[in-house]
mmCIF file of C-alpha atoms in Angstrom:
data_model
loop_
_atom_site.group_PDB
_atom_site.id
_atom_site.type_symbol
_atom_site.label_atom_id
_atom_site.label_comp_id
_atom_site.label_asym_id
_atom_site.label_seq_id
_atom_site.Cartn_x
_atom_site.Cartn_y
_atom_site.Cartn_z
ATOM 1 C CA MET U 230 1.818 -28.991 3.015
ATOM 2 C CA SER U 231 1.846 -25.849 4.979
ATOM 3 C CA SER U 232 5.188 -25.775 5.806
ATOM 4 C CA GLU U 233 5.873 -25.953 1.953
ATOM 5 C CA ILE U 234 3.289 -22.974 1.319
ATOM 6 C CA MET U 235 5.087 -20.849 3.837
ATOM 7 C CA ALA U 236 8.695 -21.844 2.505
ATOM 8 C CA ALA U 237 7.558 -20.535 -1.099
ATOM 9 C CA TYR U 238 6.124 -17.540 0.667
ATOM 10 C CA TRP U 239 9.222 -16.464 2.330
ATOM 11 C CA GLN U 240 11.178 -17.076 -0.848
ATOM 12 C CA ALA U 241 9.111 -14.589 -2.849
ATOM 13 C CA PRO U 242 10.710 -11.330 -3.612
ATOM 14 C CA PRO U 243 10.386 -9.425 -0.271
ATOM 15 C CA MET U 244 8.859 -5.943 -1.560
ATOM 16 C CA ALA U 245 6.494 -7.786 -3.885
ATOM 17 C CA ARG U 246 5.425 -10.239 -1.177
ATOM 18 C CA THR U 247 4.707 -7.367 1.557
ATOM 19 C CA LEU U 248 2.876 -5.344 -0.755
ATOM 20 C CA ALA U 249 0.745 -8.188 -2.319
ATOM 21 C CA THR U 250 0.107 -9.176 1.310
ATOM 22 C CA ALA U 251 -0.669 -6.004 2.591
ATOM 23 C CA ILE U 252 -3.163 -5.348 -0.320
ATOM 24 C CA LEU U 253 -5.014 -8.709 0.466
ATOM 25 C CA VAL U 254 -5.331 -8.229 4.092
ATOM 26 C CA THR U 255 -6.522 -4.551 3.854
ATOM 27 C CA SER U 256 -9.077 -5.245 1.346
ATOM 28 C CA ILE U 257 -10.455 -8.278 3.133
ATOM 29 C CA THR U 258 -10.725 -6.432 6.079
ATOM 30 C CA ALA U 259 -12.238 -3.180 4.542
ATOM 31 C CA HIS U 260 -14.548 -4.991 2.232
ATOM 32 C CA PHE U 261 -15.975 -6.917 4.980
ATOM 33 C CA GLY U 262 -16.300 -4.286 7.274
ATOM 34 C CA LEU U 263 -13.614 -5.116 9.876
ATOM 35 C CA LEU U 264 -11.403 -2.094 9.091
ATOM 36 C CA PRO U 265 -13.252 1.360 8.931
ATOM 37 C CA ILE U 266 -12.449 2.943 5.269
ATOM 38 C CA GLY U 267 -12.331 6.226 7.056
ATOM 39 C CA TRP U 268 -8.884 5.035 8.493
ATOM 40 C CA ILE U 269 -7.316 4.368 5.476
ATOM 41 C CA TYR U 270 -8.410 6.832 2.566
ATOM 42 C CA PHE U 271 -6.036 9.779 1.704
ATOM 43 C CA ASP U 272 -6.755 13.212 2.548
ATOM 44 C CA GLU U 273 -3.953 15.749 2.539
ATOM 45 C CA SER U 274 -5.517 17.828 5.532
ATOM 46 C CA ARG U 275 -5.182 14.809 7.941
ATOM 47 C CA LEU U 276 -1.140 14.839 7.416
ATOM 48 C CA PHE U 277 -1.013 18.067 9.209
ATOM 49 C CA LYS U 278 -3.132 17.043 12.110
ATOM 50 C CA LEU U 279 -1.701 16.445 15.646
ATOM 51 C CA PRO U 280 -0.339 13.598 15.361
ATOM 52 C CA PRO U 281 -0.174 13.701 11.554
ATOM 53 C CA GLU U 282 -1.710 10.575 10.044
ATOM 54 C CA ILE U 283 0.889 9.838 7.627
ATOM 55 C CA TRP U 284 0.224 5.998 7.350
ATOM 56 C CA ARG U 285 -2.417 7.271 4.802
ATOM 57 C CA LEU U 286 0.299 7.958 2.371
ATOM 58 C CA VAL U 287 0.648 4.000 2.279
ATOM 59 C CA THR U 288 -2.817 2.900 2.892
ATOM 60 C CA SER U 289 -4.337 4.770 -0.138
ATOM 61 C CA PHE U 290 -2.375 2.311 -2.127
ATOM 62 C CA LEU U 291 -3.910 -0.839 -0.283
ATOM 63 C CA LEU U 292 -7.559 -0.758 -1.048
ATOM 64 C CA SER U 293 -8.182 -3.174 -3.973
ATOM 65 C CA SER U 294 -11.649 -3.360 -6.225
ATOM 66 C CA PRO U 295 -14.406 -5.180 -4.627
ATOM 67 C CA GLN U 296 -15.406 -8.733 -5.463
ATOM 68 C CA LEU U 297 -12.936 -10.496 -7.870
ATOM 69 C CA GLY U 298 -10.499 -7.340 -7.424
ATOM 70 C CA ILE U 299 -9.651 -8.815 -3.832
ATOM 71 C CA VAL U 300 -7.778 -11.511 -5.649
ATOM 72 C CA LEU U 301 -6.777 -10.226 -8.929
ATOM 73 C CA ASP U 302 -5.210 -6.841 -7.705
ATOM 74 C CA PRO U 303 -2.781 -8.315 -5.255
ATOM 75 C CA TYR U 304 -1.768 -10.763 -7.921
ATOM 76 C CA PHE U 305 -1.128 -8.162 -10.565
ATOM 77 C CA ALA U 306 0.678 -5.840 -7.910
ATOM 78 C CA TYR U 307 2.787 -8.970 -6.947
ATOM 79 C CA LEU U 308 3.504 -10.176 -10.442
ATOM 80 C CA TYR U 309 4.957 -6.874 -11.858
ATOM 81 C CA LEU U 310 6.627 -5.500 -8.698
ATOM 82 C CA SER U 311 8.569 -9.074 -8.634
ATOM 83 C CA GLN U 312 9.678 -8.467 -12.274
ATOM 84 C CA LEU U 313 11.103 -5.244 -11.216
ATOM 85 C CA GLU U 314 12.551 -6.452 -8.195
ATOM 86 C CA THR U 315 14.090 -9.573 -9.737
ATOM 87 C CA SER U 316 14.858 -9.190 -13.342
ATOM 88 C CA ASN U 317 14.552 -5.719 -14.576
ATOM 89 C CA PRO U 318 17.911 -4.054 -15.553
ATOM 90 C CA LYS U 319 16.916 -0.538 -14.684
ATOM 91 C CA PHE U 320 16.425 -1.637 -10.794
ATOM 92 C CA SER U 321 20.091 -3.077 -9.931
ATOM 93 C CA ARG U 322 19.491 -2.446 -6.236
ATOM 94 C CA LYS U 323 16.592 -3.012 -3.721
ATOM 95 C CA GLU U 324 16.809 0.685 -2.837
ATOM 96 C CA ASP U 325 16.117 1.641 -6.653
ATOM 97 C CA VAL U 326 12.901 -0.339 -6.452
ATOM 98 C CA LEU U 327 11.893 1.328 -3.151
ATOM 99 C CA TRP U 328 12.604 4.797 -4.423
ATOM 100 C CA TYR U 329 10.663 4.084 -7.489
ATOM 101 C CA LEU U 330 7.619 2.994 -5.389
ATOM 102 C CA ILE U 331 8.024 6.241 -3.413
ATOM 103 C CA THR U 332 8.280 8.787 -6.438
ATOM 104 C CA VAL U 333 5.835 7.045 -8.695
ATOM 105 C CA GLY U 334 3.277 6.788 -5.682
ATOM 106 C CA GLY U 335 3.809 10.522 -5.038
ATOM 107 C CA PHE U 336 3.231 11.597 -8.504
ATOM 108 C CA ILE U 337 -0.029 9.367 -8.713
ATOM 109 C CA ILE U 338 -1.327 11.090 -5.378
ATOM 110 C CA ILE U 339 -0.765 14.585 -6.213
ATOM 111 C CA VAL U 340 -1.817 14.402 -9.867
ATOM 112 C CA SER U 341 -4.794 12.522 -8.797
ATOM 113 C CA ARG U 342 -5.774 14.663 -5.840
ATOM 114 C CA ILE U 343 -5.330 17.912 -8.178
ATOM 115 C CA PHE U 344 -7.149 16.580 -11.183
ATOM 116 C CA LEU U 345 -9.248 13.747 -10.193
ATOM 117 C CA GLY U 346 -9.975 14.066 -6.393
ATOM 118 C CA GLY U 347 -9.710 10.702 -5.612
ATOM 119 C CA TYR U 348 -8.899 8.708 -2.200
ATOM 120 C CA PHE U 349 -7.309 5.575 -3.330
ATOM 121 C CA PHE U 350 -4.738 4.903 -5.846
ATOM 122 C CA LEU U 351 -3.893 1.072 -6.212
ATOM 123 C CA GLN U 352 -5.324 0.872 -9.978
ATOM 124 C CA GLY U 353 -3.005 3.601 -10.839
ATOM 125 C CA LEU U 354 0.144 2.070 -9.015
ATOM 126 C CA ILE U 355 -0.499 -1.357 -10.816
ATOM 127 C CA ILE U 356 -0.657 -0.262 -14.444
ATOM 128 C CA ALA U 357 2.460 1.863 -13.419
ATOM 129 C CA LEU U 358 4.258 -1.324 -12.257
ATOM 130 C CA CYS U 359 3.060 -2.889 -15.440
ATOM 131 C CA TYR U 360 4.230 -0.184 -17.668
ATOM 132 C CA THR U 361 7.541 -0.202 -16.390
ATOM 133 C CA ALA U 362 7.882 -3.848 -16.294
ATOM 134 C CA VAL U 363 7.255 -4.286 -19.894
ATOM 135 C CA GLN U 364 9.213 -1.503 -21.240
ATOM 136 C CA ASP U 365 12.368 -3.769 -21.888
ATOM 137 C CA ALA U 366 10.237 -6.683 -23.207
ATOM 138 C CA ARG U 367 10.413 -5.537 -26.820
ATOM 139 C CA GLY U 368 9.561 -8.228 -29.101
ATOM 140 C CA ALA U 369 8.255 -10.591 -26.395
ATOM 141 C CA LYS U 370 4.712 -11.938 -26.082
ATOM 142 C CA SER U 371 2.652 -12.164 -22.953
ATOM 143 C CA ASN U 372 -0.593 -13.495 -21.648
ATOM 144 C CA PHE U 373 -3.603 -11.243 -20.764
ATOM 145 C CA PHE U 374 -6.187 -13.411 -19.405
ATOM 146 C CA PHE U 375 -7.114 -15.645 -22.401
ATOM 147 C CA PHE U 376 -5.103 -13.679 -25.179
ATOM 148 C CA THR U 377 -1.325 -13.469 -26.101
ATOM 149 C CA VAL U 378 -0.380 -10.009 -27.163
ATOM 150 C CA PRO U 379 3.052 -8.195 -27.533
ATOM 151 C CA ALA U 380 4.420 -7.440 -23.875
ATOM 152 C CA GLN U 381 4.321 -3.711 -24.468
ATOM 153 C CA LEU U 382 0.742 -3.825 -25.074
ATOM 154 C CA ILE U 383 -0.257 -5.156 -21.578
ATOM 155 C CA PRO U 384 -0.926 -1.865 -20.136
ATOM 156 C CA TYR U 385 -3.236 -0.815 -22.816
ATOM 157 C CA CYS U 386 -5.096 -4.141 -22.529
ATOM 158 C CA MET U 387 -5.646 -3.257 -18.866
ATOM 159 C CA LEU U 388 -6.982 -0.101 -19.994
ATOM 160 C CA LEU U 389 -9.428 -2.106 -22.486
ATOM 161 C CA SER U 390 -10.451 -4.372 -19.637
ATOM 162 C CA SER U 391 -11.545 -1.598 -17.439
ATOM 163 C CA LEU U 392 -13.278 0.038 -20.322
ATOM 164 C CA LEU U 393 -15.578 -2.885 -20.170
ATOM 165 C CA LEU U 394 -15.800 -3.857 -16.617
ATOM 166 C CA ASN U 395 -15.029 -0.522 -14.636
ATOM 167 C CA PRO U 396 -14.646 2.518 -16.632
ATOM 168 C CA MET U 397 -14.451 4.723 -13.455
ATOM 169 C CA VAL U 398 -11.047 3.702 -12.801
ATOM 170 C CA ILE U 399 -9.403 4.547 -16.290
ATOM 171 C CA PRO U 400 -8.431 8.279 -15.402
ATOM 172 C CA LEU U 401 -6.520 6.776 -12.514
ATOM 173 C CA GLN U 402 -4.917 4.290 -14.704
ATOM 174 C CA VAL U 403 -3.951 6.914 -17.253
ATOM 175 C CA VAL U 404 -2.436 8.825 -14.330
ATOM 176 C CA GLY U 405 -0.298 5.963 -13.423
ATOM 177 C CA ILE U 406 0.888 5.448 -16.926
ATOM 178 C CA LEU U 407 1.964 9.259 -16.812
ATOM 179 C CA ALA U 408 3.734 8.584 -13.678
ATOM 180 C CA ALA U 409 5.411 5.618 -14.902
ATOM 181 C CA HIS U 410 6.576 7.232 -18.024
ATOM 182 C CA TRP U 411 7.671 10.328 -16.222
ATOM 183 C CA HIS U 412 10.125 8.261 -13.796
ATOM 184 C CA ASP U 413 11.218 6.423 -17.111
ATOM 185 C CA PHE U 414 12.312 9.716 -18.876
ATOM 186 C CA LEU U 415 14.075 11.094 -15.788
ATOM 187 C CA THR U 416 16.110 8.018 -14.901
ATOM 188 C CA ARG U 417 16.776 6.344 -18.155
ATOM 189 C CA LEU U 418 15.644 8.307 -21.291
ATOM 190 C CA TRP U 419 17.089 11.833 -20.317
ATOM 191 C CA PRO U 420 20.527 10.096 -19.197
ATOM 192 C CA GLU U 421 20.592 7.809 -22.571
ATOM 193 C CA PHE U 422 19.505 10.493 -25.054
ATOM 194 C CA GLY U 423 20.020 13.760 -23.530
ATOM 195 C CA GLY U 424 23.411 13.235 -22.468
ATOM 196 C CA GLY U 425 23.033 13.771 -18.786
ATOM 197 C CA SER U 426 22.820 12.247 -15.582
ATOM 198 C CA SER U 427 19.701 10.967 -13.864
ATOM 199 C CA LEU U 428 17.450 13.593 -12.657
ATOM 200 C CA LEU U 429 15.794 11.569 -10.182
ATOM 201 C CA PRO U 430 18.769 9.376 -8.346
ATOM 202 C CA THR U 431 18.308 7.412 -5.540
ATOM 203 C CA PRO U 432 18.991 8.814 -2.021
ATOM 204 C CA ALA U 433 21.563 7.193 -0.170
ATOM 205 C CA PHE U 434 19.870 6.869 3.085
ATOM 206 C CA LEU U 435 17.471 4.357 1.353
ATOM 207 C CA SER U 436 20.193 1.783 1.439
ATOM 208 C CA ARG U 437 20.162 1.395 5.206
ATOM 209 C CA PHE U 438 16.529 0.307 4.901
ATOM 210 C CA VAL U 439 17.322 -2.830 2.409
ATOM 211 C CA GLU U 440 20.968 -3.493 2.905
ATOM 212 C CA THR U 441 21.747 -7.309 3.526
ATOM 213 C CA PRO U 442 22.904 -7.725 7.344
ATOM 214 C CA ARG U 443 26.212 -9.203 8.063
ATOM 215 C CA MET U 444 24.914 -12.444 9.118
ATOM 216 C CA PHE U 445 23.705 -15.682 7.391
ATOM 217 C CA ARG U 446 21.488 -18.291 8.957
ATOM 218 C CA ARG U 447 22.362 -22.070 9.111
ATOM 219 C CA GLU U 448 19.921 -24.959 9.848
ATOM 220 C CA TYR U 449 21.848 -25.293 13.144
ATOM 221 C CA GLY U 450 22.378 -21.763 14.291
ATOM 222 C CA THR U 451 23.296 -18.263 13.124
ATOM 223 C CA ALA U 452 26.872 -17.262 12.121
ATOM 224 C CA ILE U 453 28.405 -13.860 12.182
ATOM 225 C CA ARG U 454 30.546 -12.977 8.749
ATOM 226 C CA PRO U 455 33.348 -10.577 9.965
ATOM 227 C CA SER U 456 33.957 -7.686 7.770
ATOM 228 C CA SER U 457 36.934 -7.983 5.159
ATOM 229 C CA GLY U 458 40.061 -6.476 6.938
ATOM 230 C CA ALA U 459 38.960 -7.138 10.335
ATOM 231 C CA PRO U 460 41.845 -8.107 12.645
ATOM 232 C CA SER U 461 41.885 -11.725 13.867
ATOM 233 C CA THR U 462 41.104 -12.372 17.254
ATOM 234 C CA GLY U 463 42.777 -15.695 17.642
ATOM 235 C CA ARG U 464 46.031 -15.958 19.472
ATOM 236 C CA THR U 465 49.002 -17.947 18.341
ATOM 237 C CA THR U 466 49.989 -20.437 21.230
ATOM 238 C CA GLY U 467 51.584 -23.297 19.328
ATOM 239 C CA ALA U 468 48.726 -25.615 20.225
ATOM 240 C CA SER U 469 45.951 -26.673 17.784
ATOM 241 C CA ALA U 470 42.904 -24.690 17.777
ATOM 242 C CA SER U 471 40.695 -27.580 17.881
ATOM 243 C CA SER U 472 42.314 -29.010 21.107
ATOM 244 C CA VAL U 473 39.840 -29.918 23.956
ATOM 245 C CA LEU U 474 42.896 -28.619 26.578
ATOM 246 C CA PRO U 475 42.311 -25.154 28.677
ATOM 247 C CA ASP U 476 44.411 -22.486 27.542
ATOM 248 C CA SER U 477 46.605 -22.294 30.597
ATOM 249 C CA TRP U 478 47.687 -26.030 29.552
ATOM 250 C CA ARG U 479 48.277 -25.363 25.850
ATOM 251 C CA THR U 480 50.644 -22.617 26.514
ATOM 252 C CA ARG U 481 53.076 -24.674 28.872
ATOM 253 C CA GLY U 482 56.093 -26.512 27.503
ATOM 254 C CA SER U 483 56.655 -30.184 27.122
ATOM 255 C CA GLY U 484 55.910 -32.351 30.028
ATOM 256 C CA HIS U 485 57.667 -34.546 32.390
ATOM 257 C CA ARG U 486 56.750 -38.007 33.696
ATOM 258 C CA LEU U 487 56.642 -38.141 37.497
ATOM 259 C CA GLY U 488 59.559 -39.922 38.662
ATOM 260 C CA GLY U 489 61.548 -39.386 35.528
ATOM 261 C CA ASP U 490 64.654 -37.357 34.670
#
């Protein structure tokens, strides 16, 4: 049973899997007092210390709401990021998804710090992921808890639920929607309707972080796939490559029987 769970875990989309796991672990340890909150909240002044505390750019997106949010926030983060990673036509490469997270996350941090003064930004990121994931689902239906609604209304259903359960996060969620719409305008709307190219292209250097290695695993070992056009390393000796004889024997001529002609 445990092996099946682990197999399903490792088969999940890697970015969504990693983000959801990081949120769950960080939230459990922080809410139960095992991880000091002071180590993970965002404060731009700490980025300029020596050494700079640059991990706060990431950890400020990893703290969920308390209680039920410890379960729901990782779930929604996984749900919508996995949709972007696997089935959204806007993100044809893994590095496009990574660049989306970087740019949208940066927008949320900057706007939130200027206008809201917040220190944690996960709620803004989740609704941004949701907004982007449902943009191409026109006409489709989706479930939101016990209700079936048009898929494009899911972000606004999230706002409505926050109004009832936790109104304090609504300004951050609005910033998340603005961040997702800003990204959509720069990368899709402007190229399609403005006649230009993407104003937020994915940097080439990000490819090195997500490119597939030149190897594949088998149950009985690891094989290396040679690049196309690579010269062959085999030698033509006139003997079968599967022969068990040493090379020195395989390169000899025909043999003669002792005592024969």
